[in-house]
Amino acid sequence: ISAAATAFLIIPVITWMSNRWGKRNAFIVSTVISILGYILKWWGFNPENPSMMFMPIPLMVFGIGGLFTLMMSMTADVCDLDELNNGMPRKEGTFGAIYWWMVKLGQGLALVLGGLVLKLVGFDQNTVVQSVETMTRLRVADIVIPAVTAGLAILVMWKYDLTEEKAMEIKKELVRRRGEL
């Protein structure tokens, strides 16, 4: 419940960050914040401190909030750039389909690799109580895997060079071209 509530509260914050620093930078900052949340799970998800569980969740939500709040807007900017370079017809449907296909591919890979991770950490489905080593490896995997993949997303976005200024110039040029038709 706290993750869902936080997600709704994060959207205006991500929007503010985007308007202030640009979409790319807002994505990078929100993803770094989510990495901090993943790291804090080591201390936050501890049975000895149950109230600490609520500390990492709002930070982790920044990553998903940034992804789903900013990516479709960035996709629209890419569609404008494509129209500028290649003309009509516009390809929003194609770009949107590619985006959601990648989201679903990621979810599918996560499900498939989840079994592999359980095997690698030594999880035994027939054991009622897992060993301390297995639980420690599971906790490490639960922190490292999302933190590393979020880091990869930052690396990908680092090269994204369609700034707000460029996007506005492209929109103005498209409006000018459409006015000439």
Backbone as a chain_set.jsonl record, in Angstrom:
{"seq": "ISAAATAFLIIPVITWMSNRWGKRNAFIVSTVISILGYILKWWGFNPENPSMMFMPIPLMVFGIGGLFTLMMSMTADVCDLDELNNGMPRKEGTFGAIYWWMVKLGQGLALVLGGLVLKLVGFDQNTVVQSVETMTRLRVADIVIPAVTAGLAILVMWKYDLTEEKAMEIKKELVRRRGEL", "coords": {"N": [[0.838, -1.188, 0.0], [1.958, 1.21, 0.789], [3.868, 1.551, -1.206], [2.269, 1.902, -3.504], [0.852, 4.218, -2.808], [2.985, 5.971, -2.531], [3.905, 5.986, -5.152], [1.968, 7.513, -6.499], [2.433, 9.954, -5.286], [4.982, 10.48, -6.127], [4.872, 11.13, -8.825], [4.181, 13.964, -9.281], [6.539, 15.027, -8.238], [8.54, 13.975, -9.903], [7.7, 15.151, -12.282], [8.113, 17.847, -11.651], [10.921, 17.782, -11.342], [11.62, 17.137, -13.97], [10.691, 19.39, -15.401], [12.336, 21.277, -14.298], [15.049, 20.345, -14.546], [15.222, 18.979, -16.922], [14.228, 16.164, -18.95], [15.956, 13.937, -19.319], [17.924, 14.313, -17.293], [16.247, 14.295, -15.069], [15.354, 11.677, -15.183], [17.778, 10.302, -14.75], [18.507, 11.241, -12.164], [16.265, 10.377, -10.662], [16.561, 7.646, -10.956], [19.026, 7.184, -9.733], [18.263, 7.818, -7.124], [16.506, 5.698, -6.7], [18.334, 3.586, -6.728], [19.707, 4.111, -4.363], [17.615, 3.512, -2.628], [17.36, 0.737, -3.126], [19.796, -0.139, -2.07], [19.457, 0.6, 0.593], [17.69, -1.324, 1.393], [19.08, -3.373, 2.588], [19.432, -2.663, 5.269], [16.909, -1.735, 5.876], [15.015, -3.788, 5.423], [14.8, -5.621, 7.694], [14.152, -7.939, 10.171], [14.528, -7.215, 12.815], [14.141, -4.516, 12.935], [11.356, -3.554, 12.171], [9.945, -1.171, 11.506], [11.692, 0.221, 9.938], [11.346, -0.76, 7.447], [9.778, 0.831, 5.874], [11.379, 2.837, 4.973], [13.161, 2.401, 2.627], [11.309, 1.981, 0.54], [9.847, 4.323, -0.553], [12.0, 5.545, -1.837], [12.836, 3.617, -3.693], [10.656, 3.626, -5.373], [10.989, 5.883, -6.886], [12.49, 5.179, -9.154], [10.76, 3.577, -10.793], [8.69, 5.42, -10.974], [9.985, 7.506, -12.32], [10.645, 6.187, -14.702], [8.107, 5.438, -15.883], [6.788, 7.873, -15.916], [8.369, 9.612, -17.401], [9.294, 8.313, -19.757], [7.33, 7.946, -21.814], [6.843, 10.562, -22.571], [9.365, 11.233, -23.484], [9.458, 9.489, -25.596], [7.577, 10.658, -27.279], [9.004, 12.951, -28.01], [11.031, 11.725, -29.495], [9.497, 10.737, -31.582], [8.751, 13.141, -32.81], [11.303, 13.972, -33.671], [11.832, 11.902, -35.466], [9.827, 12.416, -37.372], [10.731, 14.896, -38.287], [13.14, 14.16, -39.501], [12.377, 12.11, -41.297], [9.906, 12.633, -42.351], [6.326, 12.448, -42.979], [4.362, 9.423, -42.82], [3.648, 9.833, -39.304], [5.09, 7.916, -36.635], [4.107, 7.079, -34.101], [2.7, 4.892, -33.1], [4.355, 2.718, -33.748], [6.725, 3.352, -32.313], [5.664, 3.426, -29.71], [4.79, 0.779, -29.489], [7.228, -0.556, -29.614], [8.421, 0.389, -27.26], [6.651, -0.643, -25.236], [6.894, -3.336, -25.824], [9.541, -3.763, -25.096], [9.319, -3.275, -22.347], [7.701, -5.452, -21.616], [9.363, -7.535, -22.428], [11.446, -7.184, -20.614], [10.064, -7.775, -18.234], [9.436, -10.452, -18.726], [12.019, -11.57, -18.942], [12.876, -11.09, -16.333], [11.17, -12.808, -14.906], [11.955, -15.332, -15.928], [14.698, -15.35, -15.304], [14.497, -15.157, -12.581], [14.06, -17.72, -11.495], [16.547, -18.849, -12.06], [18.193, -17.243, -10.467], [17.251, -17.977, -7.924], [18.139, -20.611, -7.883], [20.919, -20.223, -8.078], [21.486, -18.917, -5.657], [21.089, -20.892, -3.88], [18.587, -21.651, -2.964], [16.215, -23.834, -1.625], [13.383, -25.39, -2.414], [12.119, -27.406, -1.062], [12.788, -27.215, 1.542], [11.817, -26.163, 4.727], [12.847, -24.106, 6.326], [15.161, -21.875, 5.199], [18.751, -21.837, 4.794], [21.069, -19.684, 6.584], [23.072, -18.705, 4.946], [21.908, -18.978, 2.408], [19.726, -17.218, 2.662], [21.107, -14.825, 3.05], [22.492, -14.599, 0.609], [20.278, -14.4, -1.055], [19.183, -11.968, -0.209], [21.291, -10.267, -0.949], [21.246, -10.611, -3.74], [18.717, -9.54, -4.223], [19.194, -6.909, -3.825], [21.484, -6.211, -5.366], [20.928, -6.96, -8.08], [18.641, -5.315, -9.022], [19.85, -2.81, -8.564], [22.132, -2.836, -10.206], [20.944, -3.17, -12.758], [19.474, -0.812, -12.866], [21.589, 0.963, -12.866], [22.631, 0.333, -15.387], [20.555, 1.346, -16.955], [20.918, 4.052, -16.458], [23.388, 4.427, -17.72], [22.631, 3.981, -20.394], [20.834, 6.114, -20.763], [22.549, 8.226, -20.435], [23.703, 8.865, -22.838], [21.614, 9.892, -24.249], [20.662, 12.49, -26.14], [18.673, 14.293, -26.757], [17.681, 17.101, -25.88], [15.561, 19.37, -23.976], [15.609, 21.843, -25.202], [16.38, 21.193, -27.852], [14.187, 19.583, -28.504], [12.107, 21.468, -28.424], [12.905, 23.16, -30.536], [12.652, 21.369, -32.664], [9.878, 20.901, -32.599], [8.943, 23.478, -33.211], [9.945, 23.722, -35.821], [8.525, 21.668, -37.066], [5.901, 22.63, -36.824], [6.152, 24.909, -38.381], [6.682, 23.717, -40.9], [4.283, 22.306, -41.296], [2.562, 24.407, -41.523], [3.197, 25.384, -43.985], [2.114, 23.566, -45.711]], "CA": [[0.0, 0.0, 0.0], [2.817, 2.401, 0.844], [4.505, 1.709, -2.519], [1.271, 2.458, -4.413], [0.61, 5.612, -2.4], [4.191, 6.731, -2.855], [3.982, 6.139, -6.606], [1.14, 8.659, -6.884], [3.073, 11.165, -4.782], [6.235, 10.678, -6.846], [4.621, 11.674, -10.166], [4.399, 15.419, -9.332], [7.954, 15.317, -7.959], [9.257, 13.67, -11.151], [7.311, 16.197, -13.234], [8.839, 19.056, -11.246], [12.331, 17.567, -11.688], [11.715, 17.187, -15.426], [10.549, 20.785, -15.82], [13.459, 22.044, -13.758], [16.371, 19.87, -14.98], [15.138, 18.251, -18.186], [13.749, 14.784, -18.806], [17.092, 13.031, -19.173], [18.505, 14.483, -15.966], [15.251, 13.84, -14.089], [15.405, 10.208, -15.201], [19.023, 9.861, -14.108], [18.421, 11.517, -10.72], [15.274, 9.497, -10.045], [17.114, 6.293, -10.957], [20.038, 7.158, -8.662], [17.516, 7.755, -5.857], [16.006, 4.329, -6.539], [19.479, 2.744, -6.364], [19.889, 4.309, -2.916], [16.553, 2.736, -1.982], [17.715, -0.685, -3.179], [20.892, -0.367, -1.123], [18.912, 0.719, 1.953], [16.947, -2.536, 1.746], [19.913, -4.202, 3.461], [19.139, -2.282, 6.65], [15.483, -1.491, 6.054], [14.236, -5.023, 5.455], [15.426, -6.374, 8.757], [13.103, -8.261, 11.154], [14.787, -6.572, 14.099], [13.697, -3.126, 12.815], [10.256, -3.587, 11.195], [9.522, 0.158, 11.051], [12.658, 0.677, 8.929], [10.929, -1.285, 6.154], [9.133, 1.885, 5.095], [12.376, 3.808, 4.534], [13.631, 2.263, 1.245], [10.24, 1.875, -0.463], [9.629, 5.554, -1.321], [13.157, 5.812, -2.693], [12.803, 2.663, -4.804], [9.555, 3.998, -6.273], [11.467, 6.925, -7.794], [12.924, 4.573, -10.412], [9.573, 3.243, -11.592], [7.993, 6.684, -11.243], [10.728, 8.195, -13.376], [10.529, 5.433, -15.946], [6.789, 5.505, -16.511], [6.367, 9.259, -16.091], [9.194, 10.321, -18.388], [9.597, 7.597, -21.001], [6.372, 8.201, -22.902], [7.087, 11.924, -23.015], [10.593, 11.185, -24.273], [9.095, 8.8, -26.836], [6.929, 11.664, -28.129], [10.077, 13.773, -28.571], [11.689, 10.913, -30.527], [8.569, 10.711, -32.723], [8.92, 14.43, -33.494], [12.596, 13.925, -34.363], [11.667, 11.01, -36.613], [9.057, 13.133, -38.398], [11.608, 15.92, -38.844], [14.145, 13.522, -40.358], [11.838, 11.178, -42.287], [8.613, 13.078, -42.849], [5.109, 11.745, -42.592], [3.475, 9.453, -41.664], [4.272, 9.722, -37.988], [5.198, 6.516, -36.222], [3.887, 6.934, -32.665], [2.283, 3.516, -32.813], [5.533, 1.856, -33.808], [7.6, 3.646, -31.172], [4.967, 2.985, -28.504], [4.816, -0.681, -29.465], [8.596, -0.965, -29.263], [8.596, 0.693, -25.836], [5.935, -1.603, -24.401], [7.484, -4.646, -26.062], [10.741, -3.821, -24.261], [8.861, -3.425, -20.958], [7.251, -6.835, -21.45], [10.555, -8.369, -22.531], [12.113, -7.075, -19.321], [9.295, -8.532, -17.252], [9.617, -11.867, -19.035], [13.377, -11.943, -18.544], [12.924, -11.111, -14.867], [10.523, -14.041, -14.449], [12.801, -16.471, -16.289], [15.948, -15.292, -14.543], [14.181, -15.321, -11.164], [14.333, -19.119, -11.149], [18.002, -19.027, -12.076], [18.731, -16.587, -9.267], [16.938, -18.838, -6.777], [19.042, -21.768, -7.943], [22.284, -19.775, -7.803], [21.662, -18.553, -4.241], [20.968, -22.101, -3.077], [17.233, -21.799, -2.419], [15.684, -25.202, -1.713], [11.933, -25.294, -2.248], [11.649, -28.48, -0.188], [13.207, -26.927, 2.903], [10.903, -25.249, 5.404], [13.645, -22.955, 6.741], [16.364, -21.764, 4.377], [19.971, -21.587, 5.563], [21.46, -18.284, 6.724], [23.836, -18.356, 3.737], [20.945, -18.813, 1.31], [18.977, -15.986, 2.879], [22.019, -13.698, 2.825], [22.691, -14.491, -0.851], [19.013, -13.926, -1.627], [19.109, -10.531, 0.096], [22.277, -9.585, -1.79], [20.715, -10.612, -5.108], [17.565, -8.643, -4.249], [19.722, -5.541, -3.836], [22.463, -5.997, -6.438], [20.35, -7.072, -9.43], [17.96, -4.092, -9.458], [20.774, -1.667, -8.558], [22.971, -2.926, -11.411], [20.137, -2.894, -13.951], [19.184, 0.633, -12.847], [22.833, 1.59, -13.315], [22.683, 0.172, -16.848], [19.598, 2.31, -17.524], [21.568, 5.367, -16.398], [24.392, 4.459, -18.791], [21.921, 4.141, -21.669], [20.277, 7.471, -20.835], [23.642, 9.196, -20.429], [23.969, 9.245, -24.234], [20.401, 10.475, -24.823], [21.027, 13.901, -26.317], [17.528, 15.086, -27.206], [17.38, 18.003, -24.771], [14.31, 20.124, -24.101], [15.834, 22.903, -26.202], [16.309, 20.563, -29.176], [12.807, 19.14, -28.72], [11.305, 22.658, -28.755], [13.288, 23.57, -31.889], [12.049, 20.404, -33.59], [8.428, 21.175, -32.628], [8.742, 24.725, -33.962], [10.187, 23.44, -37.236], [7.4, 20.87, -37.565], [4.76, 23.533, -36.946], [6.436, 25.741, -39.56], [6.499, 22.876, -42.092], [2.871, 21.999, -41.457], [1.918, 25.638, -41.95], [3.483, 25.561, -45.409], [1.374, 22.594, -46.51]], "C": [[0.88, 1.248, 0.0], [3.51, 2.634, -0.49], [3.53, 2.346, -3.513], [0.998, 3.923, -4.086], [1.797, 6.49, -2.761], [4.287, 6.974, -4.354], [3.16, 7.33, -7.075], [1.756, 9.979, -6.42], [4.349, 11.5, -5.553], [6.001, 11.366, -8.192], [4.777, 13.193, -10.204], [5.857, 15.802, -9.069], [8.788, 15.083, -9.217], [8.942, 14.74, -12.194], [8.047, 17.496, -12.922], [10.311, 18.933, -11.636], [12.538, 17.698, -13.197], [11.63, 18.62, -15.938], [11.756, 21.618, -15.405], [14.796, 21.668, -14.401], [16.375, 19.196, -16.337], [14.802, 16.785, -17.937], [14.893, 13.813, -18.553], [17.668, 13.111, -17.764], [17.535, 14.034, -14.875], [15.242, 12.314, -14.024], [16.638, 9.704, -14.466], [18.954, 10.07, -12.599], [17.43, 10.575, -10.052], [15.783, 8.057, -9.98], [18.207, 6.15, -9.902], [19.35, 7.069, -7.296], [16.99, 6.337, -5.629], [17.139, 3.368, -6.182], [19.783, 2.887, -4.877], [18.833, 3.525, -2.129], [16.86, 1.252, -1.989], [18.806, -1.006, -2.167], [20.373, -0.324, 0.321], [18.07, -0.491, 2.366], [17.759, -3.431, 2.675], [19.595, -3.926, 4.931], [17.645, -2.169, 6.907], [14.658, -2.752, 6.162], [14.895, -5.983, 6.443], [14.366, -6.66, 9.825], [13.298, -7.59, 12.508], [14.317, -5.112, 14.117], [12.532, -3.039, 11.827], [9.825, -2.204, 10.697], [10.465, 0.719, 9.991], [12.265, 0.204, 7.527], [10.353, -0.188, 5.261], [10.124, 2.924, 4.58], [12.803, 3.61, 3.068], [12.531, 2.335, 0.186], [10.002, 3.183, -1.218], [10.797, 5.881, -2.255], [13.179, 4.877, -3.901], [11.749, 3.052, -5.837], [9.987, 5.101, -7.247], [11.873, 6.353, -9.143], [11.757, 4.257, -11.327], [8.8, 4.506, -11.942], [8.666, 7.46, -12.362], [10.562, 7.507, -14.716], [9.184, 5.677, -16.615], [6.276, 6.931, -16.681], [7.094, 9.908, -17.255], [9.305, 9.622, -19.736], [8.601, 7.88, -22.128], [6.521, 9.626, -23.435], [8.343, 11.98, -23.882], [10.338, 10.477, -25.61], [8.413, 9.775, -27.796], [7.974, 12.578, -28.769], [10.81, 13.029, -29.685], [10.808, 10.823, -31.767], [8.658, 12.011, -33.509], [10.229, 14.45, -34.279], [12.52, 13.033, -35.594], [10.882, 11.686, -37.727], [9.921, 14.195, -39.06], [12.577, 15.302, -39.853], [13.556, 12.72, -41.512], [10.483, 11.572, -42.856], [7.458, 12.23, -42.337], [5.095, 10.381, -43.257], [4.261, 9.336, -40.362], [4.199, 8.264, -37.515], [5.029, 6.334, -34.712], [3.53, 5.503, -32.288], [3.464, 2.567, -32.787], [6.444, 2.082, -32.602], [6.962, 3.218, -29.859], [4.988, 1.47, -28.372], [6.199, -1.195, -29.087], [8.841, -0.747, -27.768], [7.929, -0.368, -24.977], [6.423, -3.019, -24.624], [8.736, -4.814, -25.2], [10.367, -3.97, -22.785], [8.457, -4.881, -20.705], [8.415, -7.819, -21.561], [11.315, -8.36, -21.206], [11.391, -7.859, -18.244], [9.458, -10.03, -17.47], [10.999, -12.362, -18.627], [13.502, -12.029, -17.024], [12.292, -12.392, -14.331], [11.392, -15.262, -14.732], [14.062, -16.494, -15.431], [15.717, -15.419, -13.037], [14.44, -16.746, -10.692], [15.817, -19.408, -11.108], [18.644, -18.42, -10.833], [18.461, -17.443, -8.036], [17.86, -20.053, -6.738], [20.456, -21.362, -7.552], [22.511, -19.419, -6.329], [21.498, -19.751, -3.323], [19.611, -22.308, -2.444], [16.747, -23.223, -2.658], [14.194, -25.148, -1.406], [11.377, -26.356, -1.307], [12.034, -28.265, 1.277], [12.254, -25.896, 3.514], [11.63, -23.966, 5.801], [14.931, -22.958, 5.919], [17.575, -21.482, 5.275], [20.265, -20.094, 5.616], [22.217, -17.836, 5.483], [22.9, -18.114, 2.556], [20.183, -17.506, 1.46], [19.85, -14.755, 2.645], [22.248, -13.503, 1.333], [21.429, -13.971, -1.545], [18.849, -12.429, -1.398], [20.077, -9.739, -0.792], [21.77, -9.508, -3.227], [19.562, -9.627, -5.253], [17.991, -7.175, -4.248], [20.568, -5.295, -5.076], [21.811, -6.008, -7.823], [19.583, -5.809, -9.827], [18.888, -2.871, -9.475], [21.641, -1.669, -9.815], [22.156, -2.62, -12.665], [19.721, -1.423, -14.015], [20.42, 1.41, -13.288], [23.002, 1.477, -14.823], [21.726, 1.14, -17.539], [20.191, 3.71, -17.518], [22.609, 5.486, -17.513], [23.746, 4.661, -20.167], [21.425, 5.578, -21.82], [21.356, 8.545, -20.879], [23.902, 9.716, -21.846], [22.749, 9.846, -24.927], [20.609, 11.982, -24.924], [19.885, 14.779, -26.828], [17.056, 15.944, -26.029], [16.04, 18.694, -25.0], [14.441, 21.225, -25.148], [15.734, 22.338, -27.615], [14.876, 20.143, -29.496], [11.915, 20.321, -29.092], [11.637, 23.169, -30.152], [12.651, 22.661, -32.936], [10.558, 20.669, -33.714], [8.138, 22.443, -33.431], [8.923, 24.501, -35.454], [9.045, 22.617, -37.827], [6.159, 21.714, -37.75], [4.936, 24.415, -38.186], [6.188, 24.95, -40.838], [5.022, 22.584, -42.343], [2.097, 23.219, -41.916], [2.119, 25.898, -43.429], [2.686, 24.628, -46.294], [0.082, 23.116, -47.017]], "O": [[0.592, 2.222, -0.696], [3.724, 3.782, -0.879], [3.916, 3.23, -4.279], [0.923, 4.763, -4.982], [1.632, 7.613, -3.238], [4.703, 8.05, -4.783], [3.596, 8.078, -7.95], [1.615, 11.002, -7.089], [4.75, 12.661, -5.625], [6.862, 12.117, -8.65], [5.461, 13.689, -11.099], [6.35, 16.789, -9.616], [9.644, 15.9, -9.558], [9.838, 15.183, -12.913], [8.546, 18.165, -13.827], [10.886, 19.867, -12.195], [13.514, 18.298, -13.646], [12.405, 19.02, -16.806], [12.139, 22.559, -16.1], [15.584, 22.543, -14.76], [17.444, 18.87, -16.854], [15.057, 16.243, -16.862], [14.804, 12.961, -17.669], [17.875, 12.084, -17.118], [17.952, 13.456, -13.871], [15.136, 11.732, -12.944], [16.55, 8.783, -13.653], [19.307, 9.171, -11.835], [17.72, 10.028, -8.988], [15.462, 7.33, -9.039], [18.306, 5.111, -9.248], [19.799, 6.333, -6.418], [17.022, 5.832, -4.507], [16.929, 2.429, -5.414], [20.084, 1.901, -4.205], [19.134, 2.946, -1.085], [16.652, 0.57, -0.985], [18.746, -2.03, -1.485], [20.798, -1.114, 1.164], [17.77, -0.667, 3.547], [17.184, -4.174, 3.471], [19.503, -4.852, 5.736], [17.166, -2.464, 8.002], [13.689, -2.788, 6.92], [15.463, -7.008, 6.066], [13.744, -5.729, 10.336], [12.341, -7.416, 13.262], [14.118, -4.537, 15.187], [12.706, -2.495, 10.737], [9.377, -2.086, 9.557], [10.077, 1.601, 9.224], [12.788, 0.707, 6.532], [10.433, -0.272, 4.035], [9.737, 3.811, 3.819], [12.804, 4.586, 2.318], [12.801, 2.713, -0.954], [9.958, 3.153, -2.448], [10.596, 6.431, -3.338], [13.505, 5.302, -5.009], [11.932, 2.831, -7.034], [9.404, 5.233, -8.323], [11.627, 6.977, -10.175], [11.763, 4.626, -12.501], [8.313, 4.654, -13.062], [8.0, 8.003, -13.243], [10.362, 8.158, -15.741], [9.127, 6.075, -17.778], [5.406, 7.17, -17.518], [6.498, 10.674, -18.012], [9.403, 10.292, -20.764], [9.005, 8.035, -23.28], [6.341, 9.861, -24.629], [8.38, 12.687, -24.89], [10.934, 10.827, -26.628], [8.651, 9.719, -29.003], [7.847, 12.942, -29.938], [11.17, 13.625, -30.7], [11.317, 10.831, -32.888], [8.641, 11.993, -34.739], [10.259, 14.897, -35.426], [13.074, 13.363, -36.642], [11.228, 11.549, -38.9], [9.849, 14.376, -40.275], [12.803, 15.857, -40.928], [14.154, 12.648, -42.585], [9.972, 10.904, -43.754], [7.592, 11.427, -41.413], [5.816, 10.214, -44.24], [5.376, 8.816, -40.327], [3.344, 7.495, -37.954], [5.731, 5.523, -34.107], [4.004, 4.975, -31.282], [3.564, 1.712, -31.907], [6.879, 1.131, -31.953], [7.652, 2.699, -28.981], [5.18, 0.937, -27.279], [6.326, -2.157, -28.329], [9.408, -1.609, -27.096], [8.563, -0.934, -24.086], [6.373, -3.835, -23.703], [8.965, -5.886, -24.639], [11.024, -4.709, -22.053], [8.835, -5.466, -19.689], [8.442, -8.828, -20.857], [11.771, -9.402, -20.736], [12.023, -8.532, -17.43], [9.602, -10.79, -16.512], [11.137, -13.435, -18.041], [14.154, -12.93, -16.496], [12.822, -12.999, -13.4], [11.548, -16.127, -13.87], [14.442, -17.537, -14.898], [16.642, -15.753, -12.296], [14.981, -16.952, -9.606], [16.294, -20.127, -10.23], [19.532, -19.019, -10.226], [19.344, -17.617, -7.197], [18.305, -20.466, -5.668], [21.119, -22.063, -6.788], [23.613, -19.603, -5.813], [21.737, -19.649, -2.12], [19.489, -23.064, -1.48], [16.856, -23.747, -3.766], [13.794, -24.891, -0.271], [10.262, -26.207, -0.806], [11.647, -29.046, 2.146], [11.931, -24.886, 2.888], [11.097, -22.869, 5.633], [15.693, -23.924, 5.944], [17.432, -20.952, 6.377], [19.768, -19.328, 4.79], [22.03, -16.713, 5.014], [23.078, -17.161, 1.798], [20.013, -16.768, 0.489], [19.381, -13.755, 2.102], [22.206, -12.376, 0.84], [21.507, -13.201, -2.501], [18.422, -11.704, -2.297], [19.729, -8.681, -1.317], [21.854, -8.455, -3.86], [19.437, -8.956, -6.277], [17.213, -6.301, -4.633], [20.393, -4.287, -5.76], [22.115, -5.151, -8.653], [19.854, -5.266, -10.898], [18.724, -1.988, -10.318], [21.859, -0.619, -10.421], [22.621, -1.891, -13.541], [19.626, -0.854, -15.102], [20.307, 2.405, -14.004], [23.464, 2.418, -15.469], [22.051, 1.691, -18.591], [19.992, 4.474, -18.462], [22.702, 6.521, -18.172], [24.253, 5.416, -20.997], [21.578, 6.185, -22.88], [21.094, 9.664, -21.32], [24.278, 10.874, -22.027], [22.844, 10.267, -26.08], [20.719, 12.667, -23.908], [20.123, 15.897, -27.284], [16.153, 15.562, -25.285], [15.461, 18.611, -26.083], [13.499, 21.503, -25.89], [15.082, 22.927, -28.478], [14.407, 20.323, -30.619], [11.062, 20.201, -29.971], [10.734, 23.573, -30.885], [12.171, 23.129, -33.968], [10.023, 20.661, -34.822], [7.204, 22.479, -34.232], [8.154, 25.02, -36.262], [8.642, 22.847, -38.968], [5.434, 21.54, -38.729], [3.99, 24.638, -38.942], [5.553, 25.455, -41.764], [4.568, 22.615, -43.487], [1.093, 23.094, -42.617], [1.297, 26.562, -44.061], [2.582, 24.858, -47.499], [-0.645, 22.401, -47.707]]}, "num_chains": 1, "name": "protein.A"}
